[in-house]
Short mmCIF file of C-alpha atoms in Angstrom, two decimals:
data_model
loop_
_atom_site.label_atom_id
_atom_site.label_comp_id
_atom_site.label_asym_id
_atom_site.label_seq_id
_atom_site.Cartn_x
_atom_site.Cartn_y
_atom_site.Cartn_z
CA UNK A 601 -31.06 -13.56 -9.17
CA UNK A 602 -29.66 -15.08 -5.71
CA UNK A 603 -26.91 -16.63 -6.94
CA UNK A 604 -25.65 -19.20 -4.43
CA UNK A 605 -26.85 -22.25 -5.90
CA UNK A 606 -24.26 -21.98 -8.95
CA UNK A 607 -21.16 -23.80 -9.45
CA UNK A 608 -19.07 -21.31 -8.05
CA UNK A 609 -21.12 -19.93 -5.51
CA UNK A 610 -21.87 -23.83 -4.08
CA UNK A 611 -22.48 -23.27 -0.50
CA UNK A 612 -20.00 -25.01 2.25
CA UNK A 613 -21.43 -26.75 5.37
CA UNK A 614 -21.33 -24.38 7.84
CA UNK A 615 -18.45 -25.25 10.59
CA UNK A 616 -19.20 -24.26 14.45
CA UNK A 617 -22.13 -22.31 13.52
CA UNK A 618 -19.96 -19.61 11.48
CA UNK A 619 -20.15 -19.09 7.88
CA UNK A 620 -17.40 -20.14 5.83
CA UNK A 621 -17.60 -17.99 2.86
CA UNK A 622 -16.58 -14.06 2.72
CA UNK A 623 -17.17 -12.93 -0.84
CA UNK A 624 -16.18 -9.43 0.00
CA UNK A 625 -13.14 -8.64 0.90
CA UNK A 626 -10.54 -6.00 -0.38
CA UNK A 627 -7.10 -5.82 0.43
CA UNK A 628 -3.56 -3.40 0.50
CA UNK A 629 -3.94 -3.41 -3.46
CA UNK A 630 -7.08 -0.73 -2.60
CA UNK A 631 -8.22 0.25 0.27
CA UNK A 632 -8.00 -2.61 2.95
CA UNK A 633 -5.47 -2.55 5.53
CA UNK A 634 -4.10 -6.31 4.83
CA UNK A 635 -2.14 -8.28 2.11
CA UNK A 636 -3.54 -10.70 -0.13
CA UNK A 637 -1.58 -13.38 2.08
CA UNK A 638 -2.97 -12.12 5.11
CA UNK A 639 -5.72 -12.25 4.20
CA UNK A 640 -5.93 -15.74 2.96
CA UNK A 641 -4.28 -16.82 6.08
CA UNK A 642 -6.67 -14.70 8.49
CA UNK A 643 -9.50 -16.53 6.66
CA UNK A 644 -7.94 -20.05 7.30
CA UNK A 645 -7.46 -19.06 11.05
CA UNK A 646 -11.08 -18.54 11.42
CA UNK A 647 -12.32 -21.28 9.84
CA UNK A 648 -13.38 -19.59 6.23
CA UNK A 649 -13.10 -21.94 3.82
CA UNK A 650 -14.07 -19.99 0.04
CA UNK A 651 -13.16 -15.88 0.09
CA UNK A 652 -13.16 -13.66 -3.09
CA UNK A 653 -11.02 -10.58 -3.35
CA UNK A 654 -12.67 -7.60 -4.89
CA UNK A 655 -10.60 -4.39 -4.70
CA UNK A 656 -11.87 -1.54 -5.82
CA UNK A 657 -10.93 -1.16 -9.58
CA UNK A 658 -7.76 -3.08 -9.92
CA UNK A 659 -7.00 -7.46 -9.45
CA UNK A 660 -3.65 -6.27 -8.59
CA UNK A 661 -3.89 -8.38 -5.84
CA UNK A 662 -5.66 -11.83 -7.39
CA UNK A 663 -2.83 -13.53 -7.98
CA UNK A 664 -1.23 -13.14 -5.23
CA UNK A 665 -4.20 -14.06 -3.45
CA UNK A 666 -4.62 -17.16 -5.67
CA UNK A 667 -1.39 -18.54 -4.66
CA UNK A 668 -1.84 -18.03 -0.82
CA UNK A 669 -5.37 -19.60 -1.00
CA UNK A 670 -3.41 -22.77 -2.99
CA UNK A 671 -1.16 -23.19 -0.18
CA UNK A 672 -3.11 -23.10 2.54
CA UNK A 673 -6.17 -24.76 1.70
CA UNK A 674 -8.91 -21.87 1.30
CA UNK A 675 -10.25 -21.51 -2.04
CA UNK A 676 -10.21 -18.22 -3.51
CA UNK A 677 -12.07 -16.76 -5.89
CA UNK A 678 -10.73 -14.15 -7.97
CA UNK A 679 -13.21 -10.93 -8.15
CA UNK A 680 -12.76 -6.81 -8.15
CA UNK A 681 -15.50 -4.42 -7.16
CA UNK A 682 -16.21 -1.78 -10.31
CA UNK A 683 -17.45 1.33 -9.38
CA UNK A 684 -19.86 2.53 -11.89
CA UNK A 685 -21.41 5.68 -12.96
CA UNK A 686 -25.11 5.13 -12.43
CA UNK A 687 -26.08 6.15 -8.54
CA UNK A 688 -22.29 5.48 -8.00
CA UNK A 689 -23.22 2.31 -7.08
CA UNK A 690 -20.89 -1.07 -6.88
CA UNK A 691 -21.07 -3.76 -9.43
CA UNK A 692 -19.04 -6.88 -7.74
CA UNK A 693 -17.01 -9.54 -10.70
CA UNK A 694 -16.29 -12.65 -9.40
CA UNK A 695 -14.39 -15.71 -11.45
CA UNK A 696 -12.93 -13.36 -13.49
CA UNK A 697 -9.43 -14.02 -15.14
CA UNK A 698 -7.57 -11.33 -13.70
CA UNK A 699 -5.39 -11.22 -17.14
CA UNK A 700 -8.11 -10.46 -19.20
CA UNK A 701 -6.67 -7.77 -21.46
CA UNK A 702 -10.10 -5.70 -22.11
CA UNK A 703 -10.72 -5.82 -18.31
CA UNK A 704 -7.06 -4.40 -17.57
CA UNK A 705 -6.80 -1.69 -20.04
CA UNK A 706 -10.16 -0.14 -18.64
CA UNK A 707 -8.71 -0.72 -15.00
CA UNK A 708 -5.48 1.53 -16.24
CA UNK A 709 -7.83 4.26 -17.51
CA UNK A 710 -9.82 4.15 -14.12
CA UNK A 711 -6.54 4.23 -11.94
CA UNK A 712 -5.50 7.35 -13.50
CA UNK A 713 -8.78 9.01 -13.47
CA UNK A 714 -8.49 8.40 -9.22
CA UNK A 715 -4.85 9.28 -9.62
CA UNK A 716 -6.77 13.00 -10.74
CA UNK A 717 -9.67 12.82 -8.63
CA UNK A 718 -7.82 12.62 -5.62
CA UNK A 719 -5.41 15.14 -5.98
CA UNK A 720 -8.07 17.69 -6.45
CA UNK A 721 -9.85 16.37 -3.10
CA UNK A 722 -6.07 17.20 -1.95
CA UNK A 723 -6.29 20.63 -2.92
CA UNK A 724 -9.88 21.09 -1.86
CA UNK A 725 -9.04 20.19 1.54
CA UNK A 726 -6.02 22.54 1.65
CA UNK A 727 -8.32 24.73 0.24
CA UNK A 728 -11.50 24.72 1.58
CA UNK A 729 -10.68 23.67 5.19
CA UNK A 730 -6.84 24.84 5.67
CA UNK A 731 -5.54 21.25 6.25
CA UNK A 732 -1.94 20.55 6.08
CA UNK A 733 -1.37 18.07 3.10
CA UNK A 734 0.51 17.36 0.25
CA UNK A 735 0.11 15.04 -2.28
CA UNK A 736 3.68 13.40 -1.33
CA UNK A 737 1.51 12.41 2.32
CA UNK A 738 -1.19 11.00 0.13
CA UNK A 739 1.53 8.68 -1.79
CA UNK A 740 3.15 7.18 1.31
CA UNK A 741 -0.12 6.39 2.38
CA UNK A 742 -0.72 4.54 -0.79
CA UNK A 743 2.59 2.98 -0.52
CA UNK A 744 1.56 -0.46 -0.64
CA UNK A 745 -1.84 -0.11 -2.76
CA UNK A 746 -2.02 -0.43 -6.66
CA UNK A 747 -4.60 2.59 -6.51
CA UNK A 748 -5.30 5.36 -4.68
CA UNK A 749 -8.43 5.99 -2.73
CA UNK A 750 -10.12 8.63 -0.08
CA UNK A 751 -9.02 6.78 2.71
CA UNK A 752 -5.60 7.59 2.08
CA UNK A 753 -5.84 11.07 1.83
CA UNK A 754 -8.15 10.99 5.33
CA UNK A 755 -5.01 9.20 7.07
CA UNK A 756 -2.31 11.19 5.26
CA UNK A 757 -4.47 14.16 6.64
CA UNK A 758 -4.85 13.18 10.46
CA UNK A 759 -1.34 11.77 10.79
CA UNK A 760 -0.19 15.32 10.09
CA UNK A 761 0.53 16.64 13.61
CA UNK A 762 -0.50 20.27 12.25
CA UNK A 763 -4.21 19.16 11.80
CA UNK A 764 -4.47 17.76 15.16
CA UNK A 765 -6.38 20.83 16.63
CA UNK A 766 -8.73 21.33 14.11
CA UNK A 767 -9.82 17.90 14.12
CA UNK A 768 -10.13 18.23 17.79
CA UNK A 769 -12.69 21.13 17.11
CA UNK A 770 -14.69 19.90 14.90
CA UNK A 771 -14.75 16.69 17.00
CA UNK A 772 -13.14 14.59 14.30
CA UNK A 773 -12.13 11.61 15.68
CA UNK A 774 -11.99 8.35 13.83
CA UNK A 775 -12.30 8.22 9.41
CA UNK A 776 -15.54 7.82 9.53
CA UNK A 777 -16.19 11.06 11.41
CA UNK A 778 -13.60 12.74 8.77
CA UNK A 779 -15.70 11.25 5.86
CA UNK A 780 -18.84 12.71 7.54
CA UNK A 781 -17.65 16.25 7.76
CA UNK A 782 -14.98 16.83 4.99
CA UNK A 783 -15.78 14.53 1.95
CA UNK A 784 -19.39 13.52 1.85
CA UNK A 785 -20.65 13.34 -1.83
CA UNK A 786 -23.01 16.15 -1.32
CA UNK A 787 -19.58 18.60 0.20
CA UNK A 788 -17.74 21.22 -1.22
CA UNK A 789 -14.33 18.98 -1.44
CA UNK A 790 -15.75 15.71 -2.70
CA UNK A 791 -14.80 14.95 -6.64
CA UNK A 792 -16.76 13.24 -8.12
CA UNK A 793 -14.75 10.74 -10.85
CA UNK A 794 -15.60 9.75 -14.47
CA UNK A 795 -17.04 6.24 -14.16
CA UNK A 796 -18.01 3.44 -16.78
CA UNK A 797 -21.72 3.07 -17.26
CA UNK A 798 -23.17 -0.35 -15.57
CA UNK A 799 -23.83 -1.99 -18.57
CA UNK A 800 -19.74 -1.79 -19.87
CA UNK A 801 -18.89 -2.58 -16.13
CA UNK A 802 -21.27 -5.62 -16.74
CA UNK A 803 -20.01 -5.92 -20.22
CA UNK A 804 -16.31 -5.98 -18.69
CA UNK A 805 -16.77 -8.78 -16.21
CA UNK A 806 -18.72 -11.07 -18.30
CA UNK A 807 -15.30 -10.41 -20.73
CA UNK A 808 -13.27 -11.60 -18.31
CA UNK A 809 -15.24 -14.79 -17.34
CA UNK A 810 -17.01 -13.59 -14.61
CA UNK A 811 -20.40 -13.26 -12.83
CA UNK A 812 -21.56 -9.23 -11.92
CA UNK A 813 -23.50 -8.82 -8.71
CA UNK A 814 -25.32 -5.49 -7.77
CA UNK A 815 -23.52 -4.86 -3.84
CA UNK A 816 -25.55 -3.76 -1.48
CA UNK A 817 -27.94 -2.28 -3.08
CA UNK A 818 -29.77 -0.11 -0.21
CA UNK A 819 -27.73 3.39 -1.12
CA UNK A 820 -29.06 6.45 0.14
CA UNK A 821 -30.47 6.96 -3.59
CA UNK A 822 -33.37 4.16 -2.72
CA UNK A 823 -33.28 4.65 1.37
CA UNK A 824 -36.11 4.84 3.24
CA UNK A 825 -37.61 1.83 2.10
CA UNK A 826 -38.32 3.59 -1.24
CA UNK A 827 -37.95 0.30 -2.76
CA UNK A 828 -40.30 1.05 -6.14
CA UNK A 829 -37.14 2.85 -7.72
CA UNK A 830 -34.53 0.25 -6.32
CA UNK A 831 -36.70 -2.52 -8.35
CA UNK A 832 -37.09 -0.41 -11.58
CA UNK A 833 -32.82 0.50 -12.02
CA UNK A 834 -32.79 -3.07 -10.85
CA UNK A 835 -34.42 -3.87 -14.38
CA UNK A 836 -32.30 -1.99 -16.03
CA UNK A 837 -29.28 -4.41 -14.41
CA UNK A 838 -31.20 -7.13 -15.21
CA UNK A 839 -31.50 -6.00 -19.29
CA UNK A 840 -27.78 -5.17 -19.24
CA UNK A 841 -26.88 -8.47 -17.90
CA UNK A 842 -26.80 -8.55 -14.26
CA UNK A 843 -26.44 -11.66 -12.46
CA UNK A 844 -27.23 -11.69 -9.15
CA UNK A 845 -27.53 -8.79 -6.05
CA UNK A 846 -26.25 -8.87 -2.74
CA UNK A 847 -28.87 -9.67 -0.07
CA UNK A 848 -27.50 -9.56 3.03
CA UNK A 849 -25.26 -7.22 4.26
CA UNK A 850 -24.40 -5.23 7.03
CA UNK A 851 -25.68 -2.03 5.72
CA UNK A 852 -29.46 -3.59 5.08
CA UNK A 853 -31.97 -3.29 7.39
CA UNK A 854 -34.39 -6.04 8.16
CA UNK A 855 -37.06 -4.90 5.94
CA UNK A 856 -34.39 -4.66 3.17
CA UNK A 857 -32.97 -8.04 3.39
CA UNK A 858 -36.80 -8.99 3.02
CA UNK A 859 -37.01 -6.92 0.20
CA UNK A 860 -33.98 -8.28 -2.20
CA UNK A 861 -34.42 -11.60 -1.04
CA UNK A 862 -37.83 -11.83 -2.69
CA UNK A 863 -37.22 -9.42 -5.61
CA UNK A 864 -33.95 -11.82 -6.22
CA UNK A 865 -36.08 -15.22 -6.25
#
């Protein structure tokens, strides 16, 4: 299950005692704050030598990403992060040929299923909590990305200046804070969307070439070291075709890296 000794996860020496591999990293085309190119040159600047790009439901940005990586020496791997309906968990692809046609047309269906999704948060918000927004803030927001995603609507919210004092008094002061307080999955303005089941997001990536990974695995449904029931759905990956599971990340604990690194040997 730890998949690092494969071909295309073949580990790099490690230069100045920093890794040089980031197999995680999304971009503009979702919900990171950088282009493909910068990113591929921000890796080279610090020494990275292998990165995969894995937005969130779309490889809008692999090729693009491809090409940088080419010309300035870091090799790229082309991946996407799949959100799936099962504990809304993450299944990471990676080596998948971003022109796959199955893989695409199910990425169309999921963009305008978030396309729905979020303006509903919209009018929850507006709703629930008398923001300022409309979807036209959401859309400049998401400008640059091939989908739209929550983090967009929580900037398009606090750049309005009309939402300034609220936020202020319910002491609302970075995203995450906003997250916390307006659009947990358990509030009365999250929306939740229609996902793929893990085994077609499985099914999907293994179309398309590539090799599904389980990211990090430690959600809140299997916190508190209740690691029985993280094993058994981690069966149930395994029987639809899971590959490997992320280990270490910063969201595990000690006692969890512990964990999936023996349950992966």
């Amino acid at each position: 299950m730890i998949i690092q000794d494969t071909e295309l996860f073949r580990p790099r020496p490690i230069s100045n005692g920093v890794n040089t591999f980031d197999l995680q990293i999304q971009s503009i085309a979702s919900d990171g704050v950088h282009t493909p190119t910068e990113i591929v040159q921000m890796a080279r600047d610090a020494g990275v030598l292998t990165i995969a790009l894995t937005d969130h439901d779309t490889v809008a940005g692999v090729v693009e990403a491809l090409e940088a990586g080419r010309a300035a020496g870091v090799r790229v791997i082309p991946g996407i992060e799949m959100s799936v309906e099962e504990h809304d968990i993450h299944i990471l692809g990676f080596g998948i040929d971003p022109a796959n046609a199955e893989l695409l047309g199910a990425l169309e269906r999921f963009c305008a299923d978030r396309v729905e999704g979020a303006k509903k948060i919209v009018e929850n918000l507006k709703a629930n909590e008398g923001f300022a927004i409309e979807w036209e803030d959401v859309l400049r927001e998401a400008a640059n990305s091939s989908t739209i995603a929550r983090p967009h609507i929580v900037s398009a919210v606090m750049k309005r200046p009309e939402n300034k004092e609220k936020l202020a008094r319910d002491a609302v002061k970075e995203k995450r804070d906003f997250f916390d307080r307006y659009l947990s999955n358990e509030g009365r303005n999250f929306v939740k969307r229609a996902h793929v089941s893990a085994s077609t997001g499985i099914g999907l990536i293994h179309s398309a070439g590539g090799m599904a990974v389980w990211s990090h695995p430690v959600i809140p449904d299997f916190k508190n070291g209740e690691y029985d029931e993280l094993e058994k759905f981690l069966q149930e990956l395994i029987a639809w075709g899971l590959d490997g599971l992320e280990v270490w990340s910063a969201s595990h604990r000690e006692d969890d890296v512990e964990f999936l690194y023996a349950v992966g040997e």
